[in-house]
């Protein structure tokens, strides 16, 4: 099976004043298509840094990242932006929804930005909201939605452009256990049914059983890589 993401020898440090922190210390990883892969590990172990490098948000000091057969970090900044826009969706811990827009409008804004408007846009946005079980909440604004519902709107917004890859950094950490489970199960179903490659970060051990694969990062290296049965 061809990997969707294939990274080799990733290194990344951060410097503040005279202190250099080596955050990633040689990471090799392949991510398979159509799977939900979760990265776990203690706080500060480098999970978000790794996700940011694999998704083209942060440049590694060393190493290569191939995504869909494109060598990410050799692209010029505008080409990298275009690549990310075309192929990747993102979901964050804090949802990042516009407070003044309804659930449906959150999706329409994004489609408009991509040149899709009118009926075609509405149909696509409504389908994405249906997919996350929120068609009946489409006219509500973030303040009227629960945390779990807000994250599901954010997932619908990431899905509406039909990306091959979906990245999620701590998508459940602002949610209670029940809603966290709903969101992870949703991400798993999206991976399976759409053949979307979903790569997430979590520190919630209860969610791991829903993943196809769990990669454990400690102190900037991969210490285990397993498939929960
Ligand atoms: P995790 O997501 O596993 O909690 P991170 O990847 O966010 O870990 O961070 C790993 C380490 O790198 C932490 O010690 C953090 O303080 C440091 N770090 C992350 N981003 C930056 C940055 N932009 N500047 C300086 N240090 C950073
Ligand atoms: Mg983090």
Coordinates of N, CA and C and ligand atoms in Angstrom, one line a residue:
X1 N 0.8 -1.2 0.0 CA 0.0 0.0 0.0 C 0.9 1.3 0.0
X2 N 0.6 2.2 -0.9 CA 1.4 3.4 -0.9 C 1.0 4.3 0.3
X3 N 2.0 5.0 0.9 CA 1.7 5.8 2.0 C 1.2 7.2 1.5
X4 N 0.3 7.8 2.3 CA -0.1 9.1 2.0 C 0.9 10.1 2.4
X5 N 1.5 9.8 3.6 CA 2.6 10.7 4.1 C 3.8 9.8 4.4
X6 N 4.9 10.3 4.0 CA 6.1 9.5 4.2 C 7.2 10.5 4.6
X7 N 7.6 10.4 5.9 CA 8.6 11.3 6.4 C 9.8 10.6 6.9
X8 N 10.9 11.2 6.6 CA 12.2 10.6 6.9 C 13.1 11.6 7.7
X9 N 13.7 11.0 8.8 CA 14.7 11.7 9.6 C 14.4 13.2 9.9
X10 N 13.2 13.3 10.5 CA 12.8 14.7 10.9 C 13.4 15.2 12.2
X11 N 14.0 16.3 12.1 CA 14.6 17.0 13.2 C 14.1 18.4 13.3
X12 N 13.8 18.9 14.6 CA 13.4 20.2 14.7 C 13.8 20.7 16.1
X13 N 14.4 21.9 16.2 CA 14.7 22.5 17.5 C 14.1 23.8 17.6
X14 N 13.9 24.3 18.8 CA 13.5 25.7 19.0 C 14.5 26.4 19.9
X15 N 14.9 27.6 19.5 CA 15.9 28.4 20.3 C 15.2 29.5 21.0
X16 N 15.4 29.6 22.3 CA 15.0 30.9 22.9 C 16.2 31.4 23.8
X17 N 16.7 32.6 23.4 CA 17.9 33.1 24.1 C 19.0 32.1 23.8
X18 N 19.7 31.6 24.8 CA 20.8 30.7 24.6 C 20.4 29.2 24.7
X19 N 19.1 29.0 25.0 CA 18.7 27.6 25.2 C 18.1 27.1 23.9
X20 N 18.7 25.9 23.5 CA 18.2 25.2 22.3 C 17.4 24.0 22.8
X21 N 16.1 23.9 22.4 CA 15.4 22.7 22.8 C 15.2 21.8 21.6
X22 N 15.8 20.6 21.7 CA 15.6 19.7 20.5 C 14.3 18.9 20.7
X23 N 13.3 19.3 19.9 CA 12.0 18.8 20.1 C 11.7 17.5 19.3
X24 N 12.2 17.5 18.0 CA 12.1 16.2 17.3 C 13.5 15.8 17.0
X25 N 13.8 14.5 17.3 CA 15.1 14.0 17.3 C 15.3 12.8 16.3
X26 N 14.8 12.9 15.1 CA 14.9 11.8 14.2 C 13.7 11.0 14.1
X27 N 12.7 11.5 13.4 CA 11.4 10.8 13.3 C 11.3 10.3 11.8
X28 N 11.0 9.0 11.7 CA 10.6 8.4 10.4 C 9.2 7.9 10.6
X29 N 8.3 8.3 9.7 CA 7.0 7.8 9.8 C 6.3 7.7 8.4
X30 N 5.5 6.7 8.2 CA 4.6 6.5 7.1 C 3.2 6.5 7.6
X31 N 2.3 7.2 6.9 CA 0.9 7.2 7.3 C 0.1 6.6 6.1
X32 N -0.7 5.6 6.4 CA -1.4 4.9 5.4 C -2.8 5.6 5.0
X33 N -3.1 5.4 3.8 CA -4.4 6.1 3.3 C -5.6 5.4 3.9
X34 N -6.6 6.2 4.2 CA -7.9 5.7 4.6 C -7.9 5.2 6.0
X35 N -6.9 5.6 6.8 CA -6.9 5.2 8.2 C -6.9 6.4 9.1
X36 N -7.4 6.1 10.4 CA -7.3 7.0 11.5 C -6.1 6.7 12.3
X37 N -5.0 7.5 12.2 CA -3.8 7.3 12.9 C -3.8 8.4 14.0
X38 N -3.5 7.9 15.3 CA -3.4 8.9 16.4 C -2.0 8.9 16.9
X39 N -1.5 10.1 17.1 CA -0.2 10.3 17.8 C -0.5 10.6 19.3
X40 N 0.1 9.9 20.1 CA 0.0 10.2 21.6 C 1.3 10.4 22.2
X41 N 1.3 10.8 23.4 CA 2.6 11.0 24.2 C 2.4 12.1 25.2
X42 N 3.3 12.2 26.1 CA 3.2 13.2 27.2 C 3.2 14.6 26.6
X43 N 2.7 15.6 27.4 CA 2.7 17.0 27.1 C 4.2 17.4 26.8
X44 N 4.4 18.1 25.8 CA 5.8 18.6 25.5 C 6.7 17.6 24.7
X45 N 6.1 16.5 24.3 CA 6.9 15.4 23.7 C 7.2 15.7 22.2
X46 N 6.4 16.7 21.7 CA 6.7 17.0 20.3 C 5.6 16.7 19.3
X47 N 4.4 16.3 19.9 CA 3.3 15.8 19.0 C 2.8 16.9 18.1
X48 N 2.6 18.1 18.6 CA 2.0 19.2 17.8 C 3.1 19.7 16.8
X49 N 4.3 19.6 17.2 CA 5.4 20.0 16.3 C 5.5 19.0 15.1
X50 N 5.3 17.7 15.4 CA 5.3 16.7 14.4 C 4.2 16.9 13.4
X51 N 3.0 17.1 14.0 CA 1.8 17.3 13.1 C 1.9 18.5 12.2
X52 N 2.5 19.6 12.8 CA 2.7 20.8 12.0 C 3.7 20.6 10.9
X53 N 4.7 19.9 11.1 CA 5.7 19.6 10.1 C 5.1 18.7 9.0
X54 N 4.3 17.7 9.4 CA 3.7 16.8 8.4 C 2.6 17.5 7.6
X55 N 2.1 18.5 8.1 CA 1.0 19.2 7.4 C 1.4 20.5 6.8
X56 N 2.7 20.7 6.7 CA 3.2 21.9 6.0 C 3.1 23.2 6.7
X57 N 2.9 23.2 8.0 CA 2.7 24.4 8.7 C 4.1 24.9 9.3
X58 N 5.0 24.0 9.5 CA 6.2 24.3 10.2 C 7.4 23.5 9.5
X59 N 8.4 24.3 9.2 CA 9.5 23.7 8.4 C 10.4 22.9 9.4
X60 N 10.8 21.7 9.0 CA 11.8 20.9 9.8 C 13.2 21.5 9.6
X61 N 14.0 21.3 10.6 CA 15.4 21.7 10.4 C 16.1 20.8 9.4
X62 N 15.7 19.5 9.5 CA 16.3 18.5 8.6 C 15.2 17.4 8.4
X63 N 15.4 16.7 7.3 CA 14.4 15.6 7.0 C 13.5 16.0 5.8
X64 N 12.8 15.0 5.3 CA 11.9 15.2 4.2 C 10.5 14.7 4.6
X65 N 9.5 15.4 3.9 CA 8.1 15.0 4.1 C 7.5 14.8 2.7
X66 N 7.1 13.6 2.3 CA 6.4 13.5 1.1 C 4.9 13.3 1.4
X67 N 4.1 14.1 0.8 CA 2.6 13.9 1.0 C 2.0 13.8 -0.4
X68 N 1.3 12.7 -0.6 CA 0.7 12.4 -1.9 C 1.7 12.6 -3.0
X69 N 2.9 12.0 -2.8 CA 4.0 12.0 -3.7 C 4.6 13.4 -4.1
X70 N 4.3 14.4 -3.2 CA 4.9 15.7 -3.4 C 5.9 15.9 -2.2
X71 N 7.0 16.4 -2.5 CA 8.0 16.7 -1.5 C 7.7 18.1 -0.9
X72 N 7.0 18.0 0.2 CA 6.4 19.2 0.8 C 7.3 20.4 1.0
X73 N 8.5 20.1 1.6 CA 9.3 21.2 2.0 C 10.3 21.7 0.9
X74 N 10.1 21.2 -0.3 CA 10.8 21.7 -1.4 C 10.0 22.7 -2.2
X75 N 8.7 22.8 -1.9 CA 7.8 23.7 -2.6 C 8.0 25.1 -2.2
X76 N 7.8 26.1 -3.1 CA 7.9 27.5 -2.7 C 6.7 27.8 -1.8
X77 N 6.8 28.8 -1.0 CA 5.7 29.1 0.0 C 4.3 29.3 -0.7
X78 N 4.2 29.9 -1.9 CA 2.8 30.0 -2.5 C 2.4 28.6 -3.0
X79 N 3.3 27.8 -3.5 CA 2.9 26.5 -3.9 C 2.5 25.6 -2.8
X80 N 3.2 25.8 -1.7 CA 2.9 25.0 -0.5 C 1.5 25.4 0.0
X81 N 1.2 26.7 0.1 CA -0.1 27.1 0.5 C -1.2 26.5 -0.4
X82 N -0.9 26.5 -1.7 CA -1.9 26.0 -2.7 C -2.1 24.5 -2.5
X83 N -1.0 23.8 -2.2 CA -1.1 22.4 -2.0 C -1.9 22.0 -0.8
X84 N -1.6 22.8 0.3 CA -2.4 22.6 1.5 C -3.8 22.9 1.3
X85 N -4.1 23.9 0.7 CA -5.5 24.3 0.4 C -6.3 23.2 -0.4
X86 N -5.5 22.7 -1.4 CA -6.2 21.7 -2.3 C -6.4 20.3 -1.6
X87 N -5.5 19.9 -0.7 CA -5.5 18.5 -0.3 C -5.7 18.3 1.2
X88 N -5.6 19.4 2.0 CA -5.6 19.1 3.5 C -6.7 19.9 4.2
X89 N -7.3 19.2 5.2 CA -8.3 19.9 6.1 C -7.7 19.9 7.5
X90 N -8.1 20.9 8.3 CA -7.6 21.0 9.6 C -8.7 21.2 10.7
X91 N -8.5 20.5 11.8 CA -9.4 20.7 12.9 C -8.5 20.9 14.2
X92 N -9.0 21.9 15.0 CA -8.1 22.3 16.1 C -8.9 22.1 17.4
X93 N -8.2 22.1 18.5 CA -8.8 22.0 19.8 C -9.9 23.0 20.1
X94 N -9.6 24.3 19.7 CA -10.5 25.4 20.0 C -11.6 25.7 18.9
X95 N -11.8 24.7 18.0 CA -12.8 24.8 17.0 C -12.6 25.9 15.9
X96 N -12.1 27.1 16.3 CA -11.9 28.2 15.3 C -13.1 28.5 14.4
X97 N -14.3 28.5 15.0 CA -15.4 28.9 14.2 C -15.6 30.5 14.3
X98 N -16.3 31.0 13.3 CA -16.6 32.5 13.4 C -17.8 32.6 14.3
X99 N -17.7 33.4 15.3 CA -18.9 33.5 16.3 C -20.2 34.0 15.7
X100 N -20.1 34.9 14.6 CA -21.3 35.5 14.1 C -22.0 34.7 13.0
X101 N -21.4 33.6 12.6 CA -22.0 32.8 11.5 C -22.7 31.6 12.0
X102 N -23.7 31.2 11.3 CA -24.4 29.9 11.6 C -23.6 28.8 11.1
X103 N -24.0 27.6 11.6 CA -23.2 26.4 11.2 C -23.1 26.3 9.7
X104 N -24.2 26.5 9.0 CA -24.2 26.4 7.5 C -23.3 27.5 6.9
X105 N -23.4 28.7 7.5 CA -22.5 29.8 6.9 C -21.0 29.5 7.1
X106 N -20.7 28.9 8.2 CA -19.2 28.6 8.4 C -18.7 27.8 7.2
X107 N -19.5 26.9 6.6 CA -19.1 26.1 5.5 C -19.2 26.9 4.2
X108 N -20.3 27.7 4.1 CA -20.5 28.4 2.8 C -19.3 29.4 2.6
X109 N -18.9 30.1 3.7 CA -17.8 31.0 3.5 C -16.5 30.4 2.9
X110 N -16.3 29.2 3.4 CA -15.1 28.5 2.9 C -15.3 28.1 1.4
X111 N -16.5 27.7 1.1 CA -16.7 27.3 -0.3 C -16.6 28.5 -1.2
X112 N -17.2 29.6 -0.7 CA -17.1 30.9 -1.5 C -15.7 31.2 -1.8
X113 N -14.9 31.1 -0.8 CA -13.4 31.4 -1.0 C -12.8 30.5 -2.1
X114 N -13.4 29.4 -2.3 CA -12.9 28.5 -3.3 C -13.7 28.6 -4.6
X115 N -14.5 29.6 -4.7 CA -15.2 29.9 -5.9 C -16.5 29.0 -6.1
X116 N -17.0 28.4 -5.0 CA -18.2 27.6 -5.2 C -19.3 28.4 -4.4
X117 N -20.3 28.7 -5.2 CA -21.4 29.5 -4.6 C -22.8 29.0 -5.0
X118 N -23.8 29.6 -4.5 CA -25.2 29.3 -5.0 C -25.7 28.0 -4.5
X119 N -26.5 27.3 -5.3 CA -27.1 26.1 -5.0 C -26.1 25.0 -4.8
X120 N -25.1 25.0 -5.7 CA -24.0 23.9 -5.5 C -23.4 24.0 -4.2
X121 N -23.1 25.2 -3.7 CA -22.5 25.4 -2.4 C -23.4 24.9 -1.3
X122 N -24.7 25.3 -1.4 CA -25.6 24.9 -0.3 C -25.7 23.4 -0.2
X123 N -25.9 22.8 -1.4 CA -26.0 21.3 -1.4 C -24.8 20.7 -0.7
X124 N -23.7 21.1 -1.1 CA -22.5 20.5 -0.6 C -22.3 20.8 0.9
X125 N -22.7 22.0 1.4 CA -22.5 22.3 2.8 C -23.6 21.5 3.6
X126 N -24.8 21.4 3.1 CA -25.8 20.6 3.8 C -25.4 19.2 3.9
X127 N -24.9 18.6 2.8 CA -24.4 17.2 2.9 C -23.4 17.0 3.9
X128 N -22.4 18.0 4.0 CA -21.3 17.8 5.0 C -21.9 17.9 6.4
X129 N -22.9 18.8 6.6 CA -23.5 18.9 8.0 C -24.3 17.6 8.3
X130 N -24.9 17.0 7.3 CA -25.6 15.8 7.5 C -24.7 14.7 7.9
X131 N -23.6 14.7 7.3 CA -22.5 13.7 7.5 C -22.1 13.7 9.0
X132 N -22.1 14.8 9.6 CA -21.6 14.9 11.0 C -22.9 14.9 12.0
X133 N -24.0 14.7 11.4 CA -25.3 14.5 12.2 C -25.8 15.9 12.7
X134 N -25.6 17.0 11.9 CA -26.0 18.3 12.4 C -26.8 19.0 11.4
X135 N -27.5 18.3 10.5 CA -28.3 19.0 9.5 C -29.4 19.9 10.2
X136 N -29.9 19.3 11.3 CA -31.0 20.0 12.1 C -30.5 21.2 12.9
X137 N -29.2 21.4 12.9 CA -28.6 22.5 13.7 C -28.0 23.6 12.8
X138 N -28.3 23.5 11.5 CA -27.5 24.3 10.6 C -27.7 25.8 10.8
X139 N -28.9 26.2 11.4 CA -29.1 27.7 11.5 C -28.6 28.2 12.8
X140 N -28.0 27.4 13.6 CA -27.5 27.9 14.9 C -26.1 28.4 14.9
X141 N -25.8 29.4 15.7 CA -24.4 30.0 15.8 C -23.6 29.3 16.9
X142 N -22.3 29.4 16.9 CA -21.5 28.7 17.8 C -22.0 28.8 19.3
X143 N -22.4 30.0 19.7 CA -22.8 30.1 21.1 C -24.0 29.3 21.4
X144 N -24.8 28.9 20.4 CA -26.0 28.0 20.7 C -25.7 26.5 20.5
X145 N -24.5 26.2 20.3 CA -24.1 24.8 20.1 C -23.3 24.3 21.2
X146 N -23.3 23.0 21.5 CA -22.5 22.4 22.6 C -21.1 22.3 22.0
X147 N -20.1 22.0 22.9 CA -18.7 21.9 22.5 C -18.6 20.8 21.4
X148 N -19.3 19.6 21.7 CA -19.2 18.5 20.8 C -19.8 18.9 19.4
X149 N -20.9 19.7 19.4 CA -21.5 20.1 18.2 C -20.6 21.1 17.4
X150 N -19.9 22.0 18.2 CA -19.0 22.9 17.6 C -17.9 22.2 16.8
X151 N -17.4 21.2 17.5 CA -16.3 20.4 16.9 C -16.8 19.7 15.6
X152 N -18.0 19.2 15.7 CA -18.5 18.5 14.5 C -18.8 19.5 13.4
X153 N -19.1 20.7 13.7 CA -19.2 21.7 12.6 C -17.9 22.0 12.0
X154 N -16.9 22.1 12.9 CA -15.5 22.3 12.4 C -15.0 21.2 11.5
X155 N -15.4 19.9 11.9 CA -15.1 18.8 11.0 C -15.8 18.9 9.7
X156 N -17.1 19.2 9.7 CA -17.9 19.4 8.5 C -17.2 20.4 7.6
X157 N -16.7 21.5 8.2 CA -16.1 22.6 7.4 C -14.8 22.1 6.8
X158 N -14.1 21.2 7.5 CA -12.8 20.7 7.0 C -13.2 19.7 5.9
X159 N -14.3 19.0 6.0 CA -14.7 18.0 5.0 C -15.3 18.5 3.7
X160 N -15.8 19.7 3.8 CA -16.7 20.2 2.7 C -15.8 20.4 1.5
X161 N -14.6 20.6 1.6 CA -13.7 20.7 0.4 C -13.1 19.4 0.0
X162 N -13.6 18.3 0.6 CA -13.2 16.9 0.3 C -11.7 16.7 0.2
X163 N -11.0 17.0 1.3 CA -9.6 16.8 1.3 C -9.2 15.4 1.4
X164 N -8.0 15.0 0.8 CA -7.5 13.7 1.0 C -7.0 13.4 2.4
X165 N -6.5 14.5 3.0 CA -6.0 14.4 4.4 C -6.7 15.3 5.3
X166 N -6.9 14.8 6.5 CA -7.4 15.6 7.6 C -6.5 15.6 8.8
X167 N -6.1 16.7 9.3 CA -5.2 16.8 10.4 C -6.0 17.4 11.6
X168 N -5.8 16.8 12.8 CA -6.6 17.2 13.9 C -5.7 17.2 15.2
X169 N -5.4 18.4 15.7 CA -4.5 18.5 16.9 C -5.4 18.7 18.1
X170 N -5.4 17.6 18.9 CA -6.2 17.6 20.2 C -7.7 18.0 19.9
X171 N -8.3 17.3 19.0 CA -9.7 17.7 18.6 C -10.7 17.4 19.7
X172 N -10.3 16.6 20.7 CA -11.3 16.3 21.7 C -10.9 16.9 23.1
X173 N -9.9 17.6 23.2 CA -9.4 17.9 24.6 C -10.3 19.0 25.2
X174 N -11.1 19.7 24.4 CA -12.0 20.7 25.1 C -13.4 20.0 25.3
X175 N -13.5 18.7 25.1 CA -14.8 18.1 25.2 C -14.8 17.1 26.4
X176 N -16.0 16.8 26.9 CA -16.1 15.7 27.9 C -15.9 14.4 27.2
X177 N -15.8 13.3 28.1 CA -15.5 12.0 27.5 C -16.5 11.5 26.5
X178 N -17.8 11.7 26.8 CA -18.8 11.2 25.8 C -18.7 11.9 24.5
X179 N -18.6 13.3 24.5 CA -18.5 14.0 23.2 C -17.1 13.7 22.5
X180 N -16.1 13.5 23.3 CA -14.8 13.2 22.7 C -14.9 11.9 22.0
X181 N -15.6 10.9 22.5 CA -15.7 9.6 21.9 C -16.5 9.8 20.6
X182 N -17.6 10.6 20.6 CA -18.4 10.8 19.4 C -17.5 11.4 18.3
X183 N -16.7 12.4 18.7 CA -15.8 13.0 17.7 C -14.8 12.1 17.1
X184 N -14.2 11.3 17.9 CA -13.2 10.3 17.4 C -13.9 9.2 16.5
X185 N -15.0 8.8 17.0 CA -15.7 7.8 16.2 C -16.1 8.4 14.8
X186 N -16.5 9.7 14.8 CA -16.8 10.3 13.6 C -15.6 10.4 12.7
X187 N -14.4 10.8 13.2 CA -13.2 10.8 12.4 C -12.8 9.4 11.9
X188 N -13.1 8.4 12.7 CA -12.8 7.1 12.2 C -13.7 6.7 11.0
X189 N -15.0 7.0 11.1 CA -15.9 6.7 10.1 C -15.6 7.5 8.8
X190 N -15.1 8.8 8.9 CA -14.7 9.6 7.8 C -13.6 8.9 7.1
X191 N -12.6 8.4 7.9 CA -11.4 7.8 7.3 C -11.9 6.6 6.4
X192 N -12.7 5.8 7.1 CA -13.2 4.5 6.4 C -14.0 4.8 5.2
X193 N -15.0 5.6 5.3 CA -16.0 5.8 4.3 C -15.5 6.7 3.1
X194 N -14.7 7.7 3.4 CA -14.3 8.6 2.3 C -12.9 8.3 1.9
X195 N -12.2 7.3 2.5 CA -10.8 7.0 2.2 C -10.0 8.2 2.5
X196 N -10.4 9.0 3.5 CA -9.6 10.2 3.9 C -8.6 9.7 4.9
X197 N -7.4 10.2 4.8 CA -6.3 9.8 5.7 C -6.4 10.8 6.9
X198 N -6.7 10.3 8.1 CA -6.9 11.2 9.2 C -5.7 11.0 10.2
X199 N -5.0 12.1 10.5 CA -3.9 12.0 11.4 C -4.2 13.0 12.6
X200 N -4.4 12.4 13.7 CA -4.8 13.2 14.9 C -3.8 13.1 16.0
X201 N -3.8 14.1 16.9 CA -3.0 14.1 18.2 C -4.0 14.0 19.3
X202 N -3.7 13.2 20.3 CA -4.6 13.2 21.5 C -3.8 12.8 22.7
X203 N -4.2 13.2 23.9 CA -3.6 12.7 25.1 C -4.6 11.9 25.9
X204 N -5.8 11.6 25.3 CA -6.8 10.9 25.9 C -6.8 9.4 25.6
X205 N -6.2 8.6 26.5 CA -6.0 7.2 26.3 C -7.3 6.4 26.0
X206 N -8.5 7.0 26.5 CA -9.7 6.3 26.2 C -10.1 6.2 24.7
X207 N -9.5 7.1 24.0 CA -9.9 7.2 22.5 C -9.1 6.3 21.6
X208 N -8.0 5.7 22.2 CA -7.1 5.0 21.3 C -7.7 3.8 20.7
X209 N -8.7 3.1 21.4 CA -9.3 1.9 20.8 C -10.0 2.2 19.5
X210 N -10.4 3.5 19.3 CA -11.1 3.8 18.0 C -10.2 4.0 16.9
X211 N -8.9 4.0 17.1 CA -7.9 4.3 16.0 C -7.5 3.0 15.3
X212 N -7.1 3.2 14.0 CA -6.5 2.0 13.3 C -5.1 1.8 13.8
X213 N -4.5 2.9 14.2 CA -3.0 2.9 14.5 C -2.7 4.0 15.5
X214 N -1.8 3.6 16.4 CA -1.4 4.6 17.5 C 0.1 4.7 17.5
X215 N 0.6 5.9 17.4 CA 2.0 6.1 17.4 C 2.3 6.9 18.6
X216 N 3.2 6.4 19.4 CA 3.6 7.0 20.7 C 4.9 7.8 20.6
X217 N 4.8 9.1 20.8 CA 6.0 9.9 20.7 C 6.5 10.3 22.1
X218 N 7.7 10.1 22.5 CA 8.2 10.6 23.7 C 9.6 11.2 23.5
X219 N 9.7 12.5 24.0 CA 10.9 13.2 24.0 C 11.5 13.2 22.5
X220 N 10.6 13.4 21.6 CA 11.0 13.7 20.2 C 11.3 12.5 19.4
X221 N 11.1 11.3 19.9 CA 11.3 10.1 19.0 C 10.0 9.2 19.2
X222 N 9.9 8.3 18.2 CA 8.7 7.4 18.2 C 9.2 6.2 19.1
X223 N 8.4 5.9 20.1 CA 8.8 4.8 21.0 C 7.9 3.6 20.8
X224 N 6.8 3.7 20.2 CA 6.0 2.6 19.8 C 5.0 2.9 18.7
X225 N 4.6 1.9 18.0 CA 3.8 2.2 16.8 C 2.9 0.9 16.7
X226 N 1.6 1.0 17.1 CA 0.8 -0.2 17.2 C -0.5 -0.1 16.6
X227 N -1.1 -1.2 16.3 CA -2.5 -1.3 15.8 C -3.4 -1.9 16.8
X228 N -4.2 -1.1 17.5 CA -5.1 -1.7 18.6 C -6.0 -2.7 17.9
X229 N -6.2 -3.8 18.6 CA -7.1 -4.8 17.9 C -8.5 -4.7 18.4
Ligands
LIG1 P1 3.1 18.5 22.5 O1 2.2 18.8 21.4 O2 3.5 17.1 22.5 O3 2.6 18.9 23.9 P2 4.8 20.5 21.3 O4 5.2 19.9 20.0 O5 3.8 21.5 21.3 O6 4.5 19.3 22.3 O7 6.1 21.1 22.0 C1 7.3 20.4 22.3 C2 8.3 21.3 22.9 O8 8.6 22.3 22.0 C3 7.8 22.0 24.1 O9 8.8 22.1 25.0 C4 7.4 23.4 23.6 O10 7.6 24.4 24.6 C5 8.4 23.6 22.5 N1 7.9 24.5 21.4 C6 6.9 24.2 20.6 N2 6.7 25.2 19.8 C7 7.6 26.2 20.0 C8 7.9 27.4 19.5 N3 7.2 27.9 18.4 N4 8.9 28.2 20.0 C9 9.6 27.7 21.1 N5 9.4 26.4 21.6 C10 8.4 25.7 21.1
LIG2 MG1 0.3 19.7 21.4

